[in-house]
Coordinates of C-alpha atoms in Angstrom, one line a residue:
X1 CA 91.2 124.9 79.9
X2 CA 87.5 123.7 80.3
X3 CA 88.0 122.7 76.8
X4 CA 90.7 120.6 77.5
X5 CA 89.4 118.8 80.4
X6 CA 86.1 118.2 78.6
X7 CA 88.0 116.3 76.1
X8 CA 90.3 114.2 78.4
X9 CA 87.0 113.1 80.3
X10 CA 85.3 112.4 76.9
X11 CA 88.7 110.2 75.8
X12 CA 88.7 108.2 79.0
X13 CA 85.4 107.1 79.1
X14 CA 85.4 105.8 76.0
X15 CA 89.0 103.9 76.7
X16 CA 88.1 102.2 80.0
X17 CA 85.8 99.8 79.1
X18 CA 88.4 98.7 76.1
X19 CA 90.9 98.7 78.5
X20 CA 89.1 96.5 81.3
X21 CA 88.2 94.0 77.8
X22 CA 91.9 94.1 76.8
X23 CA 92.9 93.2 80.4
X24 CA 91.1 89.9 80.9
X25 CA 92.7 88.9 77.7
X26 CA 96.2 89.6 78.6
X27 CA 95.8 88.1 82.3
X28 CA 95.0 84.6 80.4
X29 CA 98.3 84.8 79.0
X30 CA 99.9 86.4 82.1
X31 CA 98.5 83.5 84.2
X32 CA 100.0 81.3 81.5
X33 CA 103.5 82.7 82.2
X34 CA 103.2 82.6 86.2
X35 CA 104.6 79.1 87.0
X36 CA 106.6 78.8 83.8
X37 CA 109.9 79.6 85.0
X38 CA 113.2 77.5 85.0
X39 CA 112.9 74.5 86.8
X40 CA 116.0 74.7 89.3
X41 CA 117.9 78.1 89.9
X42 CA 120.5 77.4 92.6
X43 CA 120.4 79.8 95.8
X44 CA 123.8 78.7 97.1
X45 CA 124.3 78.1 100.4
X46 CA 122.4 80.4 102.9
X47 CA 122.1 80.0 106.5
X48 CA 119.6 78.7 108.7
X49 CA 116.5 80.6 110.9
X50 CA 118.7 80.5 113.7
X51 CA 121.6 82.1 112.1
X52 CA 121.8 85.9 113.5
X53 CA 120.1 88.8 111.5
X54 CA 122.2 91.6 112.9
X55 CA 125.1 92.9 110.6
X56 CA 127.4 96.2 111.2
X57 CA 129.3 96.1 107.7
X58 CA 128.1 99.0 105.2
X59 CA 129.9 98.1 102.8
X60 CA 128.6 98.2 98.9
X61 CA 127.9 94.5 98.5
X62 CA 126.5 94.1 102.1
X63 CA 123.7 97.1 101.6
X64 CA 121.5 93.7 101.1
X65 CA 121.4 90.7 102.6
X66 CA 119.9 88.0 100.9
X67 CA 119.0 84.8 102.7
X68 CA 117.3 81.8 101.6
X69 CA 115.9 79.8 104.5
X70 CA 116.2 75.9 104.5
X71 CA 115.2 72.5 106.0
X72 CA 111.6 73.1 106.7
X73 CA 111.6 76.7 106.0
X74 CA 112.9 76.1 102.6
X75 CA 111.5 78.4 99.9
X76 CA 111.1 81.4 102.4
X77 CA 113.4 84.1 101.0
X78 CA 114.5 87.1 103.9
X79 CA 115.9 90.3 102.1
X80 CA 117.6 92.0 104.9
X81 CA 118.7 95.6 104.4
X82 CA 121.9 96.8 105.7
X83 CA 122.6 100.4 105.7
X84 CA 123.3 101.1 109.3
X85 CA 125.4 104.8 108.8
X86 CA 123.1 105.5 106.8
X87 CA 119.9 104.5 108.1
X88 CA 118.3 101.9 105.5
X89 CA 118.0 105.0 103.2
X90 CA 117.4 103.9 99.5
X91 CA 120.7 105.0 97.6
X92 CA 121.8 104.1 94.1
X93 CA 123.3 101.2 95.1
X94 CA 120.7 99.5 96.7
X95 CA 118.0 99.8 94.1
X96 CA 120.5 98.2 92.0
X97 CA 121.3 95.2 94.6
X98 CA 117.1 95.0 95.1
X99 CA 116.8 95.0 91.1
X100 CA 119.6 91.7 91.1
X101 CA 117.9 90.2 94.0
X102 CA 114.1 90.7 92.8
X103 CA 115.1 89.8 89.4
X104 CA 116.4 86.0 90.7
X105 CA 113.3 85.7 92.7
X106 CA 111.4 85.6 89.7
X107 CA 113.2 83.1 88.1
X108 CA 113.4 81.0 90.5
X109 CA 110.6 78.2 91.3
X110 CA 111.5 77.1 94.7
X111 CA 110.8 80.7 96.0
X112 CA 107.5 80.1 98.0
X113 CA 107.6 83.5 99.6
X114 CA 109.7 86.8 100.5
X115 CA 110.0 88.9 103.8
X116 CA 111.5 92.3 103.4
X117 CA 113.2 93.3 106.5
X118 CA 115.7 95.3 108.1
X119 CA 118.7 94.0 109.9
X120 CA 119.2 97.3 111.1
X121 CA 117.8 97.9 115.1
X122 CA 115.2 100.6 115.3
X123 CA 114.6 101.7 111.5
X124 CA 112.9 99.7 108.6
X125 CA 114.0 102.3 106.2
X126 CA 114.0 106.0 106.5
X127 CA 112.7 106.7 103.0
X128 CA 115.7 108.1 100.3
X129 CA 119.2 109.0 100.5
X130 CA 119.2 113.1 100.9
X131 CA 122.9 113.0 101.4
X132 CA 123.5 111.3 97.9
X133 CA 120.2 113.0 96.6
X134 CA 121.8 116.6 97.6
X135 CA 124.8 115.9 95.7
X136 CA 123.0 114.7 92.4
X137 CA 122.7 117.2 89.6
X138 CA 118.9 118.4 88.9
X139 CA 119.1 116.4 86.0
X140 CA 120.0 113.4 87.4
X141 CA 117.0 113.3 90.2
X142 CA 114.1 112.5 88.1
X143 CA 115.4 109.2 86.4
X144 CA 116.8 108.0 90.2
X145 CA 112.8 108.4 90.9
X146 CA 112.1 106.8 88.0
X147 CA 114.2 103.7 88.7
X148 CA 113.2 103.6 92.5
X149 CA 109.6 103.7 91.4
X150 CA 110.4 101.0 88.7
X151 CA 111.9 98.8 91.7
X152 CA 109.2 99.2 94.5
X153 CA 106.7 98.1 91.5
X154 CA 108.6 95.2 90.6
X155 CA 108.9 94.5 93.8
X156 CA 104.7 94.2 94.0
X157 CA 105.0 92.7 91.1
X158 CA 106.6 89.2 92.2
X159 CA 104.2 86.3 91.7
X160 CA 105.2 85.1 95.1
X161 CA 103.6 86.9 98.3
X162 CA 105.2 89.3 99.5
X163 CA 105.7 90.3 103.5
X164 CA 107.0 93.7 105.0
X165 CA 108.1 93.1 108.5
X166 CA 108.6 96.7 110.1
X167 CA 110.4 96.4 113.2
X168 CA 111.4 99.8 113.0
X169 CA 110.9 103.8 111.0
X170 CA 109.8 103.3 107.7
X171 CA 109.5 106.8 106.0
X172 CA 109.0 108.2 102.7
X173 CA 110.2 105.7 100.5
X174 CA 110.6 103.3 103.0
X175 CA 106.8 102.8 103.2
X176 CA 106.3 102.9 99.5
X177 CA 108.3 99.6 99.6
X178 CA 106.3 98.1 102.5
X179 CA 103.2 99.6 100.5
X180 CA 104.3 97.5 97.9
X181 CA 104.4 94.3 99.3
X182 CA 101.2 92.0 99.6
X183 CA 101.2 92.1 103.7
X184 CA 102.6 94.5 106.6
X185 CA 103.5 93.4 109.6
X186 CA 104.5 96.1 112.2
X187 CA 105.9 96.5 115.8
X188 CA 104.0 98.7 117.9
X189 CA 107.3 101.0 118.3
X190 CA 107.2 101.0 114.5
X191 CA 106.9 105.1 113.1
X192 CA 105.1 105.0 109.7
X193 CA 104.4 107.8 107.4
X194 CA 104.8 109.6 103.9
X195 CA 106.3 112.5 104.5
X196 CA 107.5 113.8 101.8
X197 CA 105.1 117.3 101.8
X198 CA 107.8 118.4 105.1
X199 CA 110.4 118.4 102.0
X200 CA 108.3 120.6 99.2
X201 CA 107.6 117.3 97.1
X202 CA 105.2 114.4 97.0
X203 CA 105.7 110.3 97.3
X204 CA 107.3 109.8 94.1
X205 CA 107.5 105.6 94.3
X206 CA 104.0 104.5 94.5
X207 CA 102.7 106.3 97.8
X208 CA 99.8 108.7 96.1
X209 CA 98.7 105.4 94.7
X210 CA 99.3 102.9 97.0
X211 CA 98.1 104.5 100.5
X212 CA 94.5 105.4 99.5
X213 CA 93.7 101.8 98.3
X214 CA 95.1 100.4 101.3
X215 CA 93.3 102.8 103.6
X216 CA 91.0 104.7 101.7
X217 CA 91.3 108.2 100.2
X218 CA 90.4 110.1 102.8
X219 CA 92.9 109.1 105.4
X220 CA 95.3 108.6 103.0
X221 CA 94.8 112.6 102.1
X222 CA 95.4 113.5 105.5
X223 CA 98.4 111.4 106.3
X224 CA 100.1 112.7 103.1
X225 CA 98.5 116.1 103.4
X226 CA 99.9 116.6 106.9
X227 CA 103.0 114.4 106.8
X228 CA 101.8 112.5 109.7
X229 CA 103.4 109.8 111.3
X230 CA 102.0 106.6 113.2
X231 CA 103.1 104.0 115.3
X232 CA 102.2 100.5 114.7
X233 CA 99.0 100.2 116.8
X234 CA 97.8 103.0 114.9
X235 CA 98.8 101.8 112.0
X236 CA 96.8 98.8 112.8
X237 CA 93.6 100.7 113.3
X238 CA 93.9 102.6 110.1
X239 CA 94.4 99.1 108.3
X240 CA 97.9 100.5 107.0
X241 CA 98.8 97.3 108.3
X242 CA 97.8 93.5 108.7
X243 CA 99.1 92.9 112.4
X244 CA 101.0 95.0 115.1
X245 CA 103.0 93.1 117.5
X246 CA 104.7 93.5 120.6
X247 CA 108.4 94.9 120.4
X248 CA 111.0 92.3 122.1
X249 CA 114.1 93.1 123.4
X250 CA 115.7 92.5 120.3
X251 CA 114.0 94.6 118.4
X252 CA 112.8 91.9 116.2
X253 CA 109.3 90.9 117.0
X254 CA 107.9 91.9 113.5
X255 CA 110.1 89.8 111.6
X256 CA 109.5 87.0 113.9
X257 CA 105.7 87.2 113.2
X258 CA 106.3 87.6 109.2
X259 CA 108.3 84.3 109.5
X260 CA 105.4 82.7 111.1
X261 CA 102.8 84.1 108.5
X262 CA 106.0 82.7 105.7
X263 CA 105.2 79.5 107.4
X264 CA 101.8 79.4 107.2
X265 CA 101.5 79.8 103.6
X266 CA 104.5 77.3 103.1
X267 CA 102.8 74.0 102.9
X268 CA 100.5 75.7 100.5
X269 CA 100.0 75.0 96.7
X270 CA 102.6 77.1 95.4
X271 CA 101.1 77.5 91.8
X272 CA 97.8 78.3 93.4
X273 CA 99.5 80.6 95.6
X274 CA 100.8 82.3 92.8
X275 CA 97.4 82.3 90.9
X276 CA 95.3 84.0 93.8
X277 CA 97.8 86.7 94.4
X278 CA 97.5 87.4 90.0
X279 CA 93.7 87.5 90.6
X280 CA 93.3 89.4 93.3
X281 CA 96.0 91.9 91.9
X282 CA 94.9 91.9 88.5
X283 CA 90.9 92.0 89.6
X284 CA 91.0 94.0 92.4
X285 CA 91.5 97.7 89.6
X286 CA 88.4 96.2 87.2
X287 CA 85.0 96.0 87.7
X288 CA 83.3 92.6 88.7
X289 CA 83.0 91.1 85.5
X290 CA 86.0 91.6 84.4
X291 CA 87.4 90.2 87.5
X292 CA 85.3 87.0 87.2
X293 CA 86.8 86.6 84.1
X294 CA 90.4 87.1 85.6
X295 CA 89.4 84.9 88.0
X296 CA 88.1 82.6 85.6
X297 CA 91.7 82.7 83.8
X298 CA 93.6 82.2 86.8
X299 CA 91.8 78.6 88.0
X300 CA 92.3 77.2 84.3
X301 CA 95.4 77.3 85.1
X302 CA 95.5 75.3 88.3
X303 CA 93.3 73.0 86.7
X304 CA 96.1 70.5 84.7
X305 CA 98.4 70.8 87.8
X306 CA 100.2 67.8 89.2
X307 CA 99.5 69.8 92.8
X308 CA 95.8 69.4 92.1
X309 CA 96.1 65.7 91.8
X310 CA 97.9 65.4 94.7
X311 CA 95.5 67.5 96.9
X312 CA 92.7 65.9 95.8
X313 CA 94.7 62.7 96.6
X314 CA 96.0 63.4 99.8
X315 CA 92.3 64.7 100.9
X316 CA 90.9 61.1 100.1
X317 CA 93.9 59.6 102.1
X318 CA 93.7 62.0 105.1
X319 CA 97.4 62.6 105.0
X320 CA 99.5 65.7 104.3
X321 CA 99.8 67.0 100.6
X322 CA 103.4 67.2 99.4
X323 CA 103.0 70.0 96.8
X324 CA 106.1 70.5 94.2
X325 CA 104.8 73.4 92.2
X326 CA 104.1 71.2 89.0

């Protein structure tokens, strides 16, 4: 065993420092790829900021809501799930409607930002489906994990930021997703926690990952080790989230907040947007060199930008740049 260990040491510190090398090369070409999407993906119709959030219907196509904001709010995306019977709890059915929904958000270059919500009162999501998992063969299990893992990283993987607004329980897998998206914004009713050890088994979407470079190992050891759950003021303090807000009466003060943060970043330079959330991603796993150099990659590619222009432009003028995300 000792032998075996010595060697898998030995092999990985000779690969990391090709790996970090091979990394700052691909992220020239994946910064390349960022902005170069189609240049108009219709959304459809979707209803305005006003238009209610709350939905009773559990039926398949209704598991997700998918809404994209307009008039000023346009390119704010709100993915609402809709599981009420069942809780939010991540079935088959809605990784598939998350895959469809995640996978149009890439392609689609109005997108400016997404919040990932409930539109269910008092429960984010309360982690996976043990009434569909108890009826899946033992065969069947592992690749379900694999698919909902495959999701929640996609899911940190869009180019655009990314905003969890917790109004409510997120368990299990339901924090993995949140863990997975750039920000976290919680009520301070909100329960968080992975607590998967209560069930014999570990996160399986991203959670023994995620967690500790959120909040550090240590803390993240306990809250897995012990199940532990915490509201969003805790949360808060641990740095498991950005900001914990006030519950209102209707249960929706998080998502309120996450649409003011969407706002914020609105009138930003979207390709720049895009290019900072690649760096930081893409840096933050390397050492400092490497991430200079990722960072390095990343500005070149703001550099022959239309947007530039105009910010530079609109700075001399002392007016309000109109960025297009060219």
């Amino acid at each position: 065993m000792a032998v075996v260990v010595g060697r898998f040491a030995f092999w990985r510190a000779c690969r990391v420092h090709a790996v970090d090398v091979d990394r700052a090369c691909r992220v020239t070409y994946l910064c390349s790829r960022q902005h170069v999407v189609p240049d108009k993906v219709s959304p459809g119709p979707g209803p305005s900021v006003a238009a209610a959030r709350r939905y009773s219907s559990d039926s398949a196509k209704e598991e997700l809501r998918v809404r994209f904001l307009d008039g000023e709010d346009a390119g704010i995306v709100v993915l609402g799930i809709n599981r009420p019977k069942a809780k939010n709890s991540i079935s088959k059915n809605l990784v598939k409607l998350m895959f469809e929904a995640v996978e149009n958000i890439k392609k689609n270059n109005k997108v400016r930002s997404v919040i990932l919500s409930s539109l269910v009162p008092g429960v984010f999501c309360a982690g996976a489906d043990l009434k569909e998992r108890a009826k899946m063969h033992q065969s069947e299990v592992g690749p379900f994990v694999a698919k909902a893992r495959t999701l929640i990283t996609e899911l940190g993987n869009l180019p655009v930021p990314t905003i969890a607004a917790i109004d409510g329980a997120a368990l299990g897998g339901g924090l993995e997703m949140a863990l997975a998206c750039d920000i976290r914004i919680a009520s301070d009713t909100a329960k968080m926690g992975l607590v998967e050890t209560k069930l014999a088994i570990i996160p399986g979407a991203g959670g023994t990952q995620r967690l500790p470079r959120v909040i550090g190992v240590s803390l993240a050891k306990e809250l897995i080790f012990a199940a532990k759950v915490v509201d969003g003021k805790e949360a808060r303090g641990l740095g498991l989230v950005n900001h914990s807000v006030e519950q209102n009466d209707s249960g929706d003060a998080a998502y309120l907040r996450a649409l003011e943060l969407a706002r914020e970043i609105n009138p930003q330079g979207p390709i720049a947007v895009r290019m900072a959330k690649l760096a930081i991603n893409q840096g933050i796993e390397v050492d400092l060199s490497t991430g200079l150099a990722i960072e390095e990659a990343c500005y070149a590619q703001v550099i022959p930008t239309k947007d530039r222009l105009e910010g530079l432009a609109a700075f001399k003028e002392k007016r309000t740049p109109h960025y297009r995300g060219e």
